CSV table of C-alpha atoms in Angstrom, one decimal:
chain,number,residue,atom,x,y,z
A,15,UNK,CA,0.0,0.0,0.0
A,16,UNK,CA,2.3,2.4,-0.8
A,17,UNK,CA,2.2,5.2,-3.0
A,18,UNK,CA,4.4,5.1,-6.6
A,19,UNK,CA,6.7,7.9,-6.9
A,20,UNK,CA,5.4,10.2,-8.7
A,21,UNK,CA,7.4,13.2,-10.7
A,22,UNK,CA,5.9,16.9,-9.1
A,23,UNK,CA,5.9,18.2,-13.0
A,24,UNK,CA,3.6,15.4,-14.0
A,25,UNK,CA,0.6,16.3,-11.4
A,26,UNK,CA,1.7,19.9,-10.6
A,27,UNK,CA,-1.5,21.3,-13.1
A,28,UNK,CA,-3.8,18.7,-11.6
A,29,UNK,CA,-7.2,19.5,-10.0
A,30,UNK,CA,-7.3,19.8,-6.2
A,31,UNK,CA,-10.0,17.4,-4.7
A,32,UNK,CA,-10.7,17.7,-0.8
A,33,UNK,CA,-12.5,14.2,0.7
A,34,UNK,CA,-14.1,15.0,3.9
A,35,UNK,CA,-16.6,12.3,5.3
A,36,UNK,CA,-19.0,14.4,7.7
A,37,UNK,CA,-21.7,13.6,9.6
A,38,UNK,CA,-24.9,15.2,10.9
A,39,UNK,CA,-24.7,13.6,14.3
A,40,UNK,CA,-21.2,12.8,16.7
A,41,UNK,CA,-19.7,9.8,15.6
A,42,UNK,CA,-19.3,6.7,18.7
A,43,UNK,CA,-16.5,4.4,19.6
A,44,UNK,CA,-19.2,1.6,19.4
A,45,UNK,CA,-20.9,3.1,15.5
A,46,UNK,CA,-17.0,2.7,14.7
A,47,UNK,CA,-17.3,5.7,12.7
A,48,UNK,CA,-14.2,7.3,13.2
A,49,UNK,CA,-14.2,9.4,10.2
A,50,UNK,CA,-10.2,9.8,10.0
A,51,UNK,CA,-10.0,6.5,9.9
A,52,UNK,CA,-13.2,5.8,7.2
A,53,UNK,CA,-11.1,9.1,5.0
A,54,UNK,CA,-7.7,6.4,5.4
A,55,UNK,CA,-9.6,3.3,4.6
A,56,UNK,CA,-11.0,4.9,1.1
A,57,UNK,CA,-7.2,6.3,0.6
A,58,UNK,CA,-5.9,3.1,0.7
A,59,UNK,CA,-8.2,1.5,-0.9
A,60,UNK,CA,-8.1,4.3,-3.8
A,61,UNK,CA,-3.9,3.3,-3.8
A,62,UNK,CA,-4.7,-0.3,-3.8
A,63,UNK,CA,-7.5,0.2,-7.2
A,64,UNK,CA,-3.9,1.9,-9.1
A,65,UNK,CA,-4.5,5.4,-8.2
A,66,UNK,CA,-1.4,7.7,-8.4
A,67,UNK,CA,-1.4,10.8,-6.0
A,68,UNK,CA,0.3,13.1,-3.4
A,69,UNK,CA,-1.4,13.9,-0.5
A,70,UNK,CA,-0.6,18.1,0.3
A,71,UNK,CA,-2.9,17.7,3.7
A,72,UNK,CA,-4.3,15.8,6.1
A,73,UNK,CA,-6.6,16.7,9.0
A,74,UNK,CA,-9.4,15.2,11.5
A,75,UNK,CA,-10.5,15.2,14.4
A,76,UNK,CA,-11.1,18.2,17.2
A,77,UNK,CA,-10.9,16.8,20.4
A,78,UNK,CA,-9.2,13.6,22.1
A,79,UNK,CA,-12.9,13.3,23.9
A,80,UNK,CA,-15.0,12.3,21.3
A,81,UNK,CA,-14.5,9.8,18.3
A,82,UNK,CA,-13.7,12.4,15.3
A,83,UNK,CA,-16.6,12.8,12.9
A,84,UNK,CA,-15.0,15.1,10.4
A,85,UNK,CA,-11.4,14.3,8.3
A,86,UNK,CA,-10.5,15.9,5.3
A,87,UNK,CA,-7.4,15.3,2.7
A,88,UNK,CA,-6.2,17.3,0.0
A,89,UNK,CA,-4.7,15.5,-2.6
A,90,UNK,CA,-3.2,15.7,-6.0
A,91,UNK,CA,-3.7,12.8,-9.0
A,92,UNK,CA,-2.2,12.7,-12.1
A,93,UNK,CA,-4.8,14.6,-14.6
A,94,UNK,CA,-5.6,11.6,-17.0
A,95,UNK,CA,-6.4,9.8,-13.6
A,96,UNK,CA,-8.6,12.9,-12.7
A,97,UNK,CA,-12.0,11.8,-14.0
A,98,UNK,CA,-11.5,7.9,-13.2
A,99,UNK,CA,-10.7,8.9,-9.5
A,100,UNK,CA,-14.2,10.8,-9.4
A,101,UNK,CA,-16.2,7.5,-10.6
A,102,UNK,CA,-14.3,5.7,-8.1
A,103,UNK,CA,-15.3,7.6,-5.4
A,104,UNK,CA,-18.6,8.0,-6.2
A,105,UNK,CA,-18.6,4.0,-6.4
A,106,UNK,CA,-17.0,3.8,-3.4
A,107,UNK,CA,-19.1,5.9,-1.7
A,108,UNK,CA,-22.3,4.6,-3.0
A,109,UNK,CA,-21.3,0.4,-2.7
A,110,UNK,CA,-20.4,1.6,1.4
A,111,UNK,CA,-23.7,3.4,1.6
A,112,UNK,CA,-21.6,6.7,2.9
A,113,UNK,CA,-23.3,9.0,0.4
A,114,UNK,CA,-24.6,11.4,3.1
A,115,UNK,CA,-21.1,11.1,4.9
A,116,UNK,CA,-18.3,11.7,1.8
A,117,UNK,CA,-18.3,14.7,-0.5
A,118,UNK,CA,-15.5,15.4,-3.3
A,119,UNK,CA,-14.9,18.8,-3.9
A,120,UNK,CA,-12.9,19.6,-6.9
A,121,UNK,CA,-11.0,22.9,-6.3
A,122,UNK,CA,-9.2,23.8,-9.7
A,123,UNK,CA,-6.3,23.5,-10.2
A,124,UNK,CA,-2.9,25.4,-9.1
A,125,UNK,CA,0.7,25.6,-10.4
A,126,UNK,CA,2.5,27.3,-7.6
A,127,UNK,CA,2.9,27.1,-3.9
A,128,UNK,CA,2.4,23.6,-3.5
A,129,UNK,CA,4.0,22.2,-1.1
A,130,UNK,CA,3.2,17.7,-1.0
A,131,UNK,CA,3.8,15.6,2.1
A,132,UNK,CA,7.1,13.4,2.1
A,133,UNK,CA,5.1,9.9,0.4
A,134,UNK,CA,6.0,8.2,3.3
A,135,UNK,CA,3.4,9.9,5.7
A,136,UNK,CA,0.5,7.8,4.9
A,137,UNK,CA,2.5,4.4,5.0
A,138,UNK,CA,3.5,5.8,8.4
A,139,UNK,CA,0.0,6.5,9.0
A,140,UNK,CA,-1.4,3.4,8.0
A,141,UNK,CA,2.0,1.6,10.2
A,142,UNK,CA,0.8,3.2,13.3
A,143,UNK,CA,-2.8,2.7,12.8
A,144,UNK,CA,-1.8,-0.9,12.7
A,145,UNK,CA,0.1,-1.1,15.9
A,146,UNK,CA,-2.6,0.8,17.7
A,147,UNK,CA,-5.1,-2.4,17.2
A,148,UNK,CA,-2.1,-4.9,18.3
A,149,UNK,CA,-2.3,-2.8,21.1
A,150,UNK,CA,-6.1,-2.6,21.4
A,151,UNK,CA,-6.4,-6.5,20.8
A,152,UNK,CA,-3.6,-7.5,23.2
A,153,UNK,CA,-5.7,-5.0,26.0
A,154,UNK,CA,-8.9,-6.8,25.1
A,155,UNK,CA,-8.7,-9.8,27.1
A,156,UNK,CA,-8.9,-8.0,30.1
A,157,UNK,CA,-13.1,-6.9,30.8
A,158,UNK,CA,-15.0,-4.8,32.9
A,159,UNK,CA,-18.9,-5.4,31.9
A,160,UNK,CA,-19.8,-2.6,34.4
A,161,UNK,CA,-18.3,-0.1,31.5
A,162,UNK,CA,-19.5,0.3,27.9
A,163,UNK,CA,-17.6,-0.7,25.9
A,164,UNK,CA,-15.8,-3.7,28.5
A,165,UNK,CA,-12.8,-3.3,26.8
A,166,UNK,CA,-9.9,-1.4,26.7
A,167,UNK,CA,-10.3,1.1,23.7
A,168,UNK,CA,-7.9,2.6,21.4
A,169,UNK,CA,-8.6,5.8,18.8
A,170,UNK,CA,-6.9,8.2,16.8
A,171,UNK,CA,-8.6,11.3,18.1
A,172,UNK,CA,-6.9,14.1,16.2
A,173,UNK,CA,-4.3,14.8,12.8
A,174,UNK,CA,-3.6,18.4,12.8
A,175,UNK,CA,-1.0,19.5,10.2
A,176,UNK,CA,1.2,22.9,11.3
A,177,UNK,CA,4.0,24.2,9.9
A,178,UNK,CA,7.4,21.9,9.2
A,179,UNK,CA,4.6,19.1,11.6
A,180,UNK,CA,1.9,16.8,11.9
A,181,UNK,CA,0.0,15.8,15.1
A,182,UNK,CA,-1.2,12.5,15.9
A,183,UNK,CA,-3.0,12.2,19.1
A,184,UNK,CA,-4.5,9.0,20.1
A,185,UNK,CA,-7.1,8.2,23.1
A,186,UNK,CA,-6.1,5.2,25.0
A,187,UNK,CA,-8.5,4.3,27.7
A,188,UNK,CA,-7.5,1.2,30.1
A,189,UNK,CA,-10.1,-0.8,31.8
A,190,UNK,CA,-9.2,-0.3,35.6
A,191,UNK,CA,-8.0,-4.0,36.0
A,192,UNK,CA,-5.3,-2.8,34.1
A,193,UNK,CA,-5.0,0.6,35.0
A,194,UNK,CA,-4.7,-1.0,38.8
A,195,UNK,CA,-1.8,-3.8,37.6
A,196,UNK,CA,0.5,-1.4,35.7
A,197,UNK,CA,0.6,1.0,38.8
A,198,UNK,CA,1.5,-2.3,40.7
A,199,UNK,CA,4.1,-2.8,38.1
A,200,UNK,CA,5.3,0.8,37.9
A,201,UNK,CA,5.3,0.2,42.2
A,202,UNK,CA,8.0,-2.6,41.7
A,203,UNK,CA,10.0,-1.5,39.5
């Protein structure tokens, strides 16, 4: 899943389109409709179908407190991909019955003061993303069924891109059990 190398001059002219999955009412850990994570899914999947392009941003999320219901990313295709990657999303969208939730939003096009992120980002995204549900599935087998959900729970809460950085922040809540044994284990130490 990673993304070819592309050559700046070949996609430089291309039409801006900005995906951003919204919702009309907050998003749940137990819907599973964390909407950066819906915007990486349709990414990757968009990589994996032979799509070429360079992500220039990437944001989601407000607060570590709720499960993010809005993600957006700007992105650059090569132009003869341009139309093809419009029918694919609509697809996409439609075949996931997320028509209310995704919009495309082509933005014209611009030839100077582009500035794309190195192509590694969402491989590094997609990495971490990965080793959070290790994490989250290795912390399941402890349960509380006093708490909704029992389990410990994992989410990428917020991607905010500043300048020269991006932010990842992640919400990892422990059931107590195993809140209660690492402060033992912290105690011994």
């Amino acid at each position: 899943m990673l993304f070819r190398s592309l050559p700046i001059s070949g996609i430089s002219r291309t039409p801006t389109a900005t995906i951003a999955p919204t919702s009309n009412e907050k998003s749940s850990p137990a819907s599973g409709n964390n909407a950066i994570l819906e915007l990486l899914r349709l990414l990757a999947h968009s990589v994996d179908s032979g799509f070429d392009f360079r992500l220039t941003r990437f944001e989601g999320g407000e607060t570590l407190s709720q499960v993010p219901d809005r993600a957006s990313a700007e992105i650059y295709c090569t132009p003869h991909q341009f139309e093809d990657f419009k029918r694919f999303f609509r697809e996409f969208v439609v075949r996931h019955k997320r028509e209310e939730n995704f919009r495309l939003d082509p933005n014209g096009s611009s030839e100077t003061g582009v500035r794309f992120l190195p192509e590694s980002i969402f491989t590094c995204f997609m990495e971490v993303l990965n080793l959070f549900r290790v994490v989250e599935q290795e912390l399941s087998v402890a349960r509380d069924e006093a708490l909704n959900p029992p389990v410990s729970t994992s989410h990428l809460g917020i991607v905010r891109q500043g300048s020269g950085a991006i932010d990842l922040l992640f919400d990892l809540r422990l059931v107590p059990s195993l809140a209660a044994a690492d402060e033992i284990g912290r105690a011994h130490v």
